[in-house]
Amino acid sequence: MKLPIYMDNHSTTPVDPRVFEAMVPWFTEKFGNAASRSHSFGWEAAEAVKKARKEVAALIGGSPDEIVFTSGATESDNLAIKGVAEALRQGGNHIITCAAEHRAVLDSCKRLEQQGFDVTYLPVDGQGRLDPDAVRRAHRERTILVSIMFANNEVGTIQPIAEIAAIAHEQGSLFHTDAVQAAGRIPISVDEMNIDLLSLSAHKLYGPKGIGALYVRKKGPGGRARINSSSPPLLAPLIDGGGHEGGLRSGTLNVPGIVGFGAACRIAAEEMAGENERLRRLRDRLEAGLLAALDAIRVNGCPADRLPNNLNVSFGYVDGEALLVGLSDIAVSTGAACTSAKQEPSHVLRAMGVSEELAQSALRFGLGRFNTEEEVEYVTARVIETVQRLRELSPAYAEARGAHTKGRSSI
Ligand SMILES: *Cc1c(COP(=O)(O)O)cnc(C)c1O
C-alpha cells in the first residue's frame, strides 16, 4: 500500500489509464484542429470529437448535437445560468436555486442579482434534501429558470430531480441541473427526467481536467419561457468567436481532452453498476468502523439518498484543522472544502442546520475507482486513532464524558 492515500474523489479523480491511453495520440501525431475542413488532419480530429460527443451524450441519454463542450463544469454552470438569463430576459427576471449548490451556481446567481435579476435560494432540510413543493411555491409570473444540483459534492445527498424538473416545467420554467457528482454514479436520462440543461465535468469521472460539457435540450419538453420565445436558442453564449459548438462556445476544441472525456463517459456507463456496488461496500465499511469505535460523531447527509462513494462525518470535540494535520498521510477534505483561501465552515452543512462547531469538525471522504479494501482499513484505523488522541487533549470532551458516565447526554 502506497502513502499518502487519496480519498478525496469529490474534488477530482485520477485519469483512468485507459482514458490516458486513448488521449495520447491526439497530442502529437494527431494534432489537427477539428474545425479545419480542408485536410485530413482536421477531418480525423473532427471524427474523434464526433465519437466522443456520442459517448458523452449516451451517458445522460441525450443526443450528440445537444452536447456543448466547455472548459469544465464551472463554465457549464455559468453558461447555463447566465446564458438563459440573457436569452430570456424579455420573458422574466426570476431564478430559483438552492442554498446548498456549488459555488459555480451560487456565484453565477449572485452576479445576476447585481444585474437586476431576482434569485430565490431555497433551504434544504437536515439531510440536505430540497422539498420539491417548495420549488412550486417559489414560482412567480416572471420565473424563467430553476437550477438544482443532482447530487451534492459535500454530503452526497441526491435530489428528486425528475420531480423537481416536472414542477419547473409545469410552472413554465426551464430546468438546469449540475450533475457533476451524479454522472457515472446514478443512471441519468435527460428526456425521462425533463432536464433542459445539465452540467458535466470530465475530471470528476476519471477523465482529464479542463474539459466539461453543457447538455442543451434541442427538442421535446421545456418551459413556457422556451415555448414562448419563438425561435430558440434558449441560451446566449458567454464566449464569442469562431462560432464553434453551434455558436454557444467559441474556441478551438480541446481534442485530446474531448477524446479523454468521451472514453471516461463510455467506461463510466459500462462499469457504473459494479463500481457503485463496490464503492458502497467500502464506504459502508468505513462508516461502520468509525461509528463502532467513536462516540459523539455524526454522519452528515441523507442515509436513504446518498452517493455510494460519499461519507461526510462531523467529529464532536475535535478541531477539523487539527484533525487534517493529524491525518497527513490521508488526502481528505474538511467541510470547508474547495473555497480555499478563507477557512469558513461549509455553506452546505450550515444550510443543513449543522452547528458551526460540528460543521468545522467535518471530514469529507470521497471514495473512488482506485481505492482498495486495504486502504479503507488503514484510513479507518488512522482516523479513529487520531480523533482519540485529539480528544485526550480536550477538556470539553473530558467534561462531556464525565457527564455522560453520570448518565447525562454527551452531545
Ligand atoms: C467540481 C464541481 C464543479 C466544478 O467543476 P470544474 O470542472 O472543476 O469547473 C461544479 N459543480 C460540482 C457539483 C462539482 O463537484
GROMACS .gro file of C-alpha atoms and ligand atoms in nm:
model
  426
    1MET     CA    1   0.000   0.000   0.000
    2LYS     CA    2   0.131   0.342  -0.101
    3LEU     CA    3   0.107   0.653   0.113
    4PRO     CA    4  -0.046   0.909   0.108
    5ILE     CA    5  -0.385   0.757   0.038
    6TYR     CA    6  -0.612   0.955  -0.189
    7MET     CA    7  -0.971   0.963  -0.064
    8ASP     CA    8  -1.090   1.299  -0.196
    9ASN     CA    9  -1.259   1.189  -0.517
   10HIS     CA   10  -1.530   1.455  -0.499
   11SER     CA   11  -1.258   1.715  -0.560
   12THR     CA   12  -1.104   1.540  -0.853
   13THR     CA   13  -1.025   1.189  -0.972
   14PRO     CA   14  -0.710   1.047  -1.127
   15VAL     CA   15  -0.723   0.990  -1.501
   16ASP     CA   16  -0.802   0.626  -1.569
   17PRO     CA   17  -0.505   0.468  -1.753
   18ARG     CA   18  -0.745   0.354  -2.028
   19VAL     CA   19  -0.857   0.715  -2.072
   20PHE     CA   20  -0.498   0.838  -2.080
   21GLU     CA   21  -0.409   0.582  -2.343
   22ALA     CA   22  -0.697   0.695  -2.563
   23MET     CA   23  -0.579   1.057  -2.536
   24VAL     CA   24  -0.210   1.016  -2.611
   25PRO     CA   25  -0.210   1.015  -2.993
   26TRP     CA   26  -0.421   1.332  -3.002
   27PHE     CA   27  -0.140   1.541  -2.856
   28THR     CA   28   0.132   1.451  -3.102
   29GLU     CA   29   0.076   1.268  -3.432
   30LYS     CA   30  -0.293   1.357  -3.450
   31PHE     CA   31  -0.278   1.723  -3.360
   32GLY     CA   32  -0.527   1.861  -3.613
   33ASN     CA   33  -0.777   2.137  -3.549
   34ALA     CA   34  -1.124   1.981  -3.554
   35ALA     CA   35  -1.251   2.290  -3.738
   36SER     CA   36  -1.004   2.254  -4.027
   37ARG     CA   37  -1.220   2.141  -4.318
   38SER     CA   38  -0.956   2.128  -4.589
   39HIS     CA   39  -0.728   1.837  -4.492
   40SER     CA   40  -0.711   1.500  -4.323
   41PHE     CA   41  -0.555   1.636  -4.002
   42GLY     CA   42  -0.874   1.832  -3.942
   43TRP     CA   43  -1.100   1.552  -4.060
   44GLU     CA   44  -0.959   1.291  -3.824
   45ALA     CA   45  -0.979   1.532  -3.531
   46ALA     CA   46  -1.341   1.610  -3.621
   47GLU     CA   47  -1.417   1.236  -3.638
   48ALA     CA   48  -1.265   1.182  -3.291
   49VAL     CA   49  -1.471   1.468  -3.149
   50LYS     CA   50  -1.784   1.324  -3.311
   51LYS     CA   51  -1.724   0.987  -3.148
   52ALA     CA   52  -1.661   1.144  -2.807
   53ARG     CA   53  -1.970   1.361  -2.838
   54LYS     CA   54  -2.174   1.043  -2.885
   55GLU     CA   55  -2.015   0.882  -2.579
   56VAL     CA   56  -2.081   1.185  -2.358
   57ALA     CA   57  -2.442   1.215  -2.481
   58ALA     CA   58  -2.503   0.844  -2.423
   59LEU     CA   59  -2.412   0.869  -2.054
   60ILE     CA   60  -2.706   1.105  -1.994
   61GLY     CA   61  -2.948   0.985  -2.263
   62GLY     CA   62  -2.912   1.298  -2.478
   63SER     CA   63  -2.831   1.324  -2.845
   64PRO     CA   64  -2.483   1.425  -2.965
   65ASP     CA   65  -2.599   1.755  -3.115
   66GLU     CA   66  -2.719   1.862  -2.769
   67ILE     CA   67  -2.367   1.850  -2.619
   68VAL     CA   68  -2.168   2.175  -2.594
   69PHE     CA   69  -1.807   2.121  -2.489
   70THR     CA   70  -1.674   2.369  -2.232
   71SER     CA   71  -1.365   2.406  -2.013
   72GLY     CA   72  -1.540   2.230  -1.722
   73ALA     CA   73  -1.848   2.241  -1.506
   74THR     CA   74  -1.775   2.586  -1.366
   75GLU     CA   75  -1.808   2.721  -1.717
   76SER     CA   76  -2.108   2.497  -1.790
   77ASP     CA   77  -2.292   2.627  -1.482
   78ASN     CA   78  -2.208   2.987  -1.577
   79LEU     CA   79  -2.322   2.930  -1.937
   80ALA     CA   80  -2.648   2.765  -1.833
   81ILE     CA   81  -2.748   3.029  -1.580
   82LYS     CA   82  -2.615   3.349  -1.735
   83GLY     CA   83  -2.693   3.224  -2.085
   84VAL     CA   84  -3.060   3.158  -2.008
   85ALA     CA   85  -3.087   3.483  -1.812
   86GLU     CA   86  -2.964   3.683  -2.107
   87ALA     CA   87  -3.157   3.494  -2.374
   88LEU     CA   88  -3.487   3.502  -2.187
   89ARG     CA   89  -3.456   3.842  -2.026
   90GLN     CA   90  -3.771   3.960  -2.205
   91GLY     CA   91  -3.961   3.666  -2.057
   92GLY     CA   92  -3.868   3.725  -1.693
   93ASN     CA   93  -3.607   3.800  -1.433
   94HIS     CA   94  -3.653   3.544  -1.155
   95ILE     CA   95  -3.441   3.236  -1.090
   96ILE     CA   96  -3.489   2.961  -0.833
   97THR     CA   97  -3.193   2.771  -0.690
   98CYS     CA   98  -3.086   2.620  -0.361
   99ALA     CA   99  -2.863   2.724  -0.071
  100ALA     CA  100  -2.656   2.403  -0.092
  101GLU     CA  101  -2.548   2.445  -0.455
  102HIS     CA  102  -2.189   2.452  -0.576
  103ARG     CA  103  -2.019   2.793  -0.580
  104ALA     CA  104  -2.027   2.798  -0.960
  105VAL     CA  105  -2.407   2.812  -0.945
  106LEU     CA  106  -2.437   3.037  -0.639
  107ASP     CA  107  -2.186   3.291  -0.765
  108SER     CA  108  -2.338   3.298  -1.114
  109CYS     CA  109  -2.671   3.378  -0.948
  110LYS     CA  110  -2.506   3.646  -0.731
  111ARG     CA  111  -2.366   3.809  -1.043
  112LEU     CA  112  -2.712   3.816  -1.199
  113GLU     CA  113  -2.856   3.972  -0.884
  114GLN     CA  114  -2.613   4.262  -0.934
  115GLN     CA  115  -2.760   4.297  -1.281
  116GLY     CA  116  -3.119   4.324  -1.165
  117PHE     CA  117  -3.231   3.960  -1.150
  118ASP     CA  118  -3.416   3.819  -0.850
  119VAL     CA  119  -3.293   3.489  -0.712
  120THR     CA  120  -3.466   3.264  -0.458
  121TYR     CA  121  -3.226   3.040  -0.262
  122LEU     CA  122  -3.440   2.755  -0.130
  123PRO     CA  123  -3.340   2.593   0.200
  124VAL     CA  124  -3.261   2.224   0.250
  125ASP     CA  125  -3.355   2.002   0.541
  126GLY     CA  126  -3.119   1.844   0.795
  127GLN     CA  127  -3.025   1.574   0.543
  128GLY     CA  128  -2.958   1.820   0.262
  129ARG     CA  129  -3.281   1.746   0.076
  130LEU     CA  130  -3.488   2.002  -0.107
  131ASP     CA  131  -3.866   1.984  -0.084
  132PRO     CA  132  -3.997   1.976  -0.445
  133ASP     CA  133  -4.312   2.152  -0.330
  134ALA     CA  134  -4.101   2.450  -0.222
  135VAL     CA  135  -3.998   2.485  -0.587
  136ARG     CA  136  -4.365   2.512  -0.684
  137ARG     CA  137  -4.437   2.768  -0.413
  138ALA     CA  138  -4.135   2.980  -0.507
  139HIS     CA  139  -4.254   3.025  -0.866
  140ARG     CA  140  -4.368   3.367  -0.980
  141GLU     CA  141  -4.506   3.503  -1.302
  142ARG     CA  142  -4.154   3.614  -1.402
  143THR     CA  143  -3.963   3.292  -1.317
  144ILE     CA  144  -3.753   3.167  -1.610
  145LEU     CA  145  -3.513   2.909  -1.466
  146VAL     CA  146  -3.481   2.654  -1.188
  147SER     CA  147  -3.126   2.529  -1.115
  148ILE     CA  148  -3.089   2.244  -0.866
  149MET     CA  149  -2.790   2.012  -0.836
  150PHE     CA  150  -2.837   1.640  -0.893
  151ALA     CA  151  -2.613   1.521  -0.609
  152ASN     CA  152  -2.428   1.730  -0.355
  153ASN     CA  153  -2.047   1.738  -0.368
  154GLU     CA  154  -2.002   1.761   0.009
  155VAL     CA  155  -2.263   1.535   0.168
  156GLY     CA  156  -2.367   1.331  -0.136
  157THR     CA  157  -2.739   1.396  -0.097
  158ILE     CA  158  -2.930   1.306  -0.414
  159GLN     CA  159  -3.221   1.534  -0.500
  160PRO     CA  160  -3.551   1.413  -0.651
  161ILE     CA  161  -3.453   1.571  -0.981
  162ALA     CA  162  -3.728   1.427  -1.203
  163GLU     CA  163  -3.992   1.553  -0.965
  164ILE     CA  164  -3.838   1.900  -0.932
  165ALA     CA  165  -3.790   1.930  -1.308
  166ALA     CA  166  -4.151   1.830  -1.374
  167ILE     CA  167  -4.265   2.105  -1.139
  168ALA     CA  168  -4.040   2.359  -1.313
  169HIS     CA  169  -4.198   2.267  -1.646
  170GLU     CA  170  -4.549   2.266  -1.506
  171GLN     CA  171  -4.481   2.619  -1.380
  172GLY     CA  172  -4.334   2.729  -1.712
  173SER     CA  173  -3.962   2.744  -1.627
  174LEU     CA  174  -3.659   2.582  -1.777
  175PHE     CA  175  -3.469   2.331  -1.564
  176HIS     CA  176  -3.091   2.314  -1.520
  177THR     CA  177  -2.901   2.065  -1.306
  178ASP     CA  178  -2.536   2.049  -1.205
  179ALA     CA  179  -2.489   1.674  -1.244
  180VAL     CA  180  -2.111   1.667  -1.192
  181GLN     CA  181  -2.120   1.431  -0.892
  182ALA     CA  182  -2.411   1.224  -1.021
  183ALA     CA  183  -2.278   1.146  -1.367
  184GLY     CA  184  -2.135   0.797  -1.381
  185ARG     CA  185  -2.285   0.714  -1.042
  186ILE     CA  186  -2.659   0.747  -1.100
  187PRO     CA  187  -2.832   0.650  -1.424
  188ILE     CA  188  -2.945   0.975  -1.591
  189SER     CA  189  -3.199   1.025  -1.867
  190VAL     CA  190  -3.244   1.389  -1.966
  191ASP     CA  191  -3.565   1.303  -2.152
  192GLU     CA  192  -3.734   1.097  -1.883
  193MET     CA  193  -3.623   1.346  -1.618
  194ASN     CA  194  -3.739   1.662  -1.801
  195ILE     CA  195  -3.392   1.817  -1.789
  196ASP     CA  196  -3.328   2.111  -2.027
  197LEU     CA  197  -2.968   2.189  -1.929
  198LEU     CA  198  -2.713   1.970  -1.750
  199SER     CA  199  -2.353   2.038  -1.646
  200LEU     CA  200  -2.077   1.776  -1.660
  201SER     CA  201  -1.705   1.771  -1.580
  202ALA     CA  202  -1.458   1.511  -1.706
  203HIS     CA  203  -1.217   1.523  -1.413
  204LYS     CA  204  -1.481   1.407  -1.167
  205LEU     CA  205  -1.526   1.080  -1.357
  206TYR     CA  206  -1.166   0.973  -1.424
  207GLY     CA  207  -1.119   1.198  -1.726
  208PRO     CA  208  -0.881   1.493  -1.768
  209LYS     CA  209  -0.912   1.837  -1.611
  210GLY     CA  210  -1.013   2.141  -1.812
  211ILE     CA  211  -1.288   1.978  -2.016
  212GLY     CA  212  -1.659   1.955  -1.949
  213ALA     CA  213  -1.990   1.989  -2.122
  214LEU     CA  214  -2.327   2.152  -2.104
  215TYR     CA  215  -2.618   1.949  -2.232
  216VAL     CA  216  -2.862   2.187  -2.403
  217ARG     CA  217  -3.203   2.047  -2.497
  218LYS     CA  218  -3.294   2.094  -2.860
  219LYS     CA  219  -3.633   1.930  -2.872
  220GLY     CA  220  -3.914   1.792  -2.661
  221PRO     CA  221  -4.049   1.945  -2.341
  222GLY     CA  222  -3.927   2.268  -2.184
  223GLY     CA  223  -4.090   2.552  -2.002
  224ARG     CA  224  -4.328   2.822  -2.115
  225ALA     CA  225  -4.036   3.060  -2.143
  226ARG     CA  226  -3.886   2.836  -2.406
  227ILE     CA  227  -4.211   2.778  -2.591
  228ASN     CA  228  -4.290   3.149  -2.596
  229SER     CA  229  -3.952   3.255  -2.725
  230SER     CA  230  -4.044   3.199  -3.088
  231SER     CA  231  -3.700   3.091  -3.201
  232PRO     CA  232  -3.454   2.913  -2.980
  233PRO     CA  233  -3.161   2.942  -2.884
  234LEU     CA  234  -3.262   2.939  -2.526
  235LEU     CA  235  -2.906   3.035  -2.441
  236ALA     CA  236  -2.681   3.330  -2.514
  237PRO     CA  237  -2.309   3.241  -2.534
  238LEU     CA  238  -2.055   3.374  -2.284
  239ILE     CA  239  -1.768   3.347  -2.531
  240ASP     CA  240  -1.789   3.480  -2.885
  241GLY     CA  241  -1.553   3.398  -3.166
  242GLY     CA  242  -1.535   3.140  -3.441
  243GLY     CA  243  -1.885   3.006  -3.381
  244HIS     CA  244  -1.777   2.662  -3.258
  245GLU     CA  245  -2.028   2.440  -3.075
  246GLY     CA  246  -2.327   2.583  -3.254
  247GLY     CA  247  -2.219   2.936  -3.167
  248LEU     CA  248  -2.266   2.863  -2.796
  249ARG     CA  249  -1.898   2.824  -2.710
  250SER     CA  250  -1.636   2.956  -2.947
  251GLY     CA  251  -1.275   2.850  -2.929
  252THR     CA  252  -1.063   2.574  -3.084
  253LEU     CA  253  -1.176   2.242  -2.944
  254ASN     CA  254  -0.955   2.065  -2.689
  255VAL     CA  255  -0.938   1.745  -2.893
  256PRO     CA  256  -0.727   1.531  -2.654
  257GLY     CA  257  -0.944   1.645  -2.363
  258ILE     CA  258  -1.263   1.569  -2.551
  259VAL     CA  259  -1.136   1.225  -2.656
  260GLY     CA  260  -1.050   1.152  -2.291
  261PHE     CA  261  -1.386   1.282  -2.172
  262GLY     CA  262  -1.562   1.054  -2.421
  263ALA     CA  263  -1.361   0.749  -2.313
  264ALA     CA  264  -1.427   0.832  -1.945
  265CYS     CA  265  -1.802   0.852  -2.009
  266ARG     CA  266  -1.804   0.525  -2.202
  267ILE     CA  267  -1.617   0.342  -1.922
  268ALA     CA  268  -1.840   0.503  -1.657
  269ALA     CA  269  -2.154   0.385  -1.837
  270GLU     CA  270  -2.018   0.033  -1.878
  271GLU     CA  271  -1.892  -0.006  -1.523
  272MET     CA  272  -2.135   0.204  -1.321
  273ALA     CA  273  -2.338  -0.075  -1.166
  274GLY     CA  274  -2.046  -0.288  -1.050
  275GLU     CA  275  -1.839   0.008  -0.937
  276ASN     CA  276  -2.123   0.155  -0.730
  277GLU     CA  277  -2.171  -0.177  -0.561
  278ARG     CA  278  -1.804  -0.199  -0.468
  279LEU     CA  279  -1.775   0.162  -0.352
  280ARG     CA  280  -2.090   0.137  -0.144
  281ARG     CA  281  -1.948  -0.166   0.033
  282LEU     CA  282  -1.618   0.013   0.105
  283ARG     CA  283  -1.796   0.330   0.219
  284ASP     CA  284  -2.030   0.136   0.447
  285ARG     CA  285  -1.733  -0.039   0.596
  286LEU     CA  286  -1.556   0.290   0.669
  287GLU     CA  287  -1.872   0.437   0.816
  288ALA     CA  288  -1.948   0.134   1.032
  289GLY     CA  289  -1.587   0.121   1.153
  290LEU     CA  290  -1.590   0.484   1.267
  291LEU     CA  291  -1.933   0.461   1.429
  292ALA     CA  292  -1.838   0.146   1.618
  293ALA     CA  293  -1.522   0.295   1.767
  294LEU     CA  294  -1.605   0.661   1.829
  295ASP     CA  295  -1.879   0.834   2.025
  296ALA     CA  296  -2.004   1.188   1.961
  297ILE     CA  297  -1.977   1.166   1.585
  298ARG     CA  298  -2.245   1.244   1.331
  299VAL     CA  299  -2.284   1.135   0.971
  300ASN     CA  300  -2.393   1.428   0.756
  301GLY     CA  301  -2.621   1.368   0.461
  302CYS     CA  302  -2.919   1.158   0.369
  303PRO     CA  303  -2.887   0.788   0.455
  304ALA     CA  304  -3.157   0.689   0.206
  305ASP     CA  305  -3.048   0.902  -0.091
  306ARG     CA  306  -2.672   0.940  -0.084
  307LEU     CA  307  -2.396   0.888  -0.338
  308PRO     CA  308  -2.244   0.543  -0.283
  309ASN     CA  309  -1.890   0.684  -0.255
  310ASN     CA  310  -1.961   0.968  -0.010
  311LEU     CA  311  -1.907   0.982   0.362
  312ASN     CA  312  -1.922   1.314   0.548
  313VAL     CA  313  -1.868   1.293   0.922
  314SER     CA  314  -1.852   1.551   1.199
  315PHE     CA  315  -1.633   1.461   1.496
  316GLY     CA  316  -1.752   1.631   1.813
  317TYR     CA  317  -1.486   1.788   2.041
  318VAL     CA  318  -1.223   1.785   1.766
  319ASP     CA  319  -1.089   2.073   1.560
  320GLY     CA  320  -1.121   1.999   1.189
  321GLU     CA  321  -0.788   2.159   1.102
  322ALA     CA  322  -0.603   1.969   1.376
  323LEU     CA  323  -0.766   1.651   1.251
  324LEU     CA  324  -0.646   1.714   0.895
  325VAL     CA  325  -0.293   1.784   1.019
  326GLY     CA  326  -0.303   1.460   1.220
  327LEU     CA  327  -0.413   1.271   0.910
  328SER     CA  328  -0.125   1.393   0.698
  329ASP     CA  329  -0.091   1.062   0.511
  330ILE     CA  330  -0.454   1.064   0.402
  331ALA     CA  331  -0.597   1.303   0.145
  332VAL     CA  332  -0.948   1.400   0.253
  333SER     CA  333  -1.106   1.742   0.286
  334THR     CA  334  -1.272   1.937   0.561
  335GLY     CA  335  -1.631   2.052   0.538
  336ALA     CA  336  -1.481   2.388   0.447
  337ALA     CA  337  -1.377   2.230   0.116
  338CYS     CA  338  -1.283   2.398  -0.205
  339THR     CA  339  -1.341   2.765  -0.124
  340SER     CA  340  -0.968   2.751  -0.043
  341ALA     CA  341  -0.846   3.085   0.087
  342LYS     CA  342  -1.097   3.156   0.359
  343GLN     CA  343  -1.149   2.878   0.611
  344GLU     CA  344  -1.520   2.918   0.669
  345PRO     CA  345  -1.743   2.635   0.777
  346SER     CA  346  -1.909   2.472   0.479
  347HIS     CA  347  -2.210   2.662   0.345
  348VAL     CA  348  -2.370   2.325   0.269
  349LEU     CA  349  -2.350   2.200   0.627
  350ARG     CA  350  -2.466   2.537   0.754
  351ALA     CA  351  -2.763   2.526   0.514
  352MET     CA  352  -2.847   2.185   0.663
  353GLY     CA  353  -2.860   2.340   1.007
  354VAL     CA  354  -2.540   2.175   1.134
  355SER     CA  355  -2.393   2.384   1.418
  356GLU     CA  356  -2.082   2.586   1.344
  357GLU     CA  357  -1.881   2.365   1.577
  358LEU     CA  358  -1.984   2.039   1.409
  359ALA     CA  359  -1.952   2.197   1.064
  360GLN     CA  360  -1.589   2.288   1.128
  361SER     CA  361  -1.506   1.939   1.254
  362ALA     CA  362  -1.648   1.768   0.944
  363LEU     CA  363  -1.438   1.549   0.717
  364ARG     CA  364  -1.545   1.452   0.369
  365PHE     CA  365  -1.433   1.114   0.240
  366GLY     CA  366  -1.479   1.057  -0.131
  367LEU     CA  367  -1.405   0.703  -0.236
  368GLY     CA  368  -1.307   0.624  -0.589
  369ARG     CA  369  -1.232   0.364  -0.852
  370PHE     CA  370  -0.876   0.308  -0.733
  371ASN     CA  371  -0.933   0.280  -0.358
  372THR     CA  372  -0.879  -0.064  -0.212
  373GLU     CA  373  -1.014  -0.252   0.087
  374GLU     CA  374  -0.672  -0.234   0.247
  375GLU     CA  375  -0.672   0.144   0.215
  376VAL     CA  376  -1.015   0.169   0.373
  377GLU     CA  377  -0.894  -0.037   0.669
  378TYR     CA  378  -0.588   0.182   0.711
  379VAL     CA  379  -0.793   0.503   0.691
  380THR     CA  380  -1.049   0.374   0.942
  381ALA     CA  381  -0.777   0.292   1.195
  382ARG     CA  382  -0.589   0.619   1.141
  383VAL     CA  383  -0.899   0.834   1.181
  384ILE     CA  384  -1.004   0.653   1.499
  385GLU     CA  385  -0.658   0.682   1.650
  386THR     CA  386  -0.623   1.050   1.557
  387VAL     CA  387  -0.965   1.150   1.689
  388GLN     CA  388  -0.900   0.965   2.015
  389ARG     CA  389  -0.561   1.130   2.054
  390LEU     CA  390  -0.703   1.479   1.994
  391ARG     CA  391  -0.987   1.417   2.233
  392GLU     CA  392  -0.745   1.322   2.509
  393LEU     CA  393  -0.632   1.684   2.496
  394SER     CA  394  -0.985   1.824   2.501
  395PRO     CA  395  -1.120   1.944   2.837
  396ALA     CA  396  -1.465   1.980   2.680
  397TYR     CA  397  -1.462   1.615   2.581
  398ALA     CA  398  -1.344   1.502   2.924
  399GLU     CA  399  -1.620   1.705   3.084
  400ALA     CA  400  -1.883   1.567   2.846
  401ARG     CA  401  -1.758   1.214   2.908
  402GLY     CA  402  -1.778   1.273   3.282
  403ALA     CA  403  -2.132   1.399   3.244
  404HIS     CA  404  -2.209   1.105   3.022
  405THR     CA  405  -2.091   0.842   3.268
  406LYS     CA  406  -2.308   1.013   3.528
  407GLY     CA  407  -2.598   0.943   3.297
  408ARG     CA  408  -2.633   1.269   3.110
  409SER     CA  409  -2.627   1.304   2.736
  410SER     CA  410  -2.288   1.392   2.594
  411ILE     CA  411  -2.376   1.572   2.272
  412LIG     C1  412  -1.618   2.005  -0.917
  412LIG     C2  413  -1.756   2.059  -0.931
  412LIG     C3  414  -1.782   2.167  -1.015
  412LIG     C4  415  -1.674   2.239  -1.092
  412LIG     O1  416  -1.626   2.164  -1.197
  412LIG     P1  417  -1.493   2.206  -1.274
  412LIG     O2  418  -1.494   2.120  -1.396
  412LIG     O3  419  -1.380   2.176  -1.183
  412LIG     O4  420  -1.505   2.350  -1.308
  412LIG     C5  421  -1.912   2.210  -1.026
  412LIG     N1  422  -2.011   2.150  -0.957
  412LIG     C6  423  -1.990   2.047  -0.875
  412LIG     C7  424  -2.104   1.984  -0.803
  412LIG     C8  425  -1.861   1.997  -0.859
  412LIG     O5  426  -1.839   1.895  -0.775
   0.00000   0.00000   0.00000
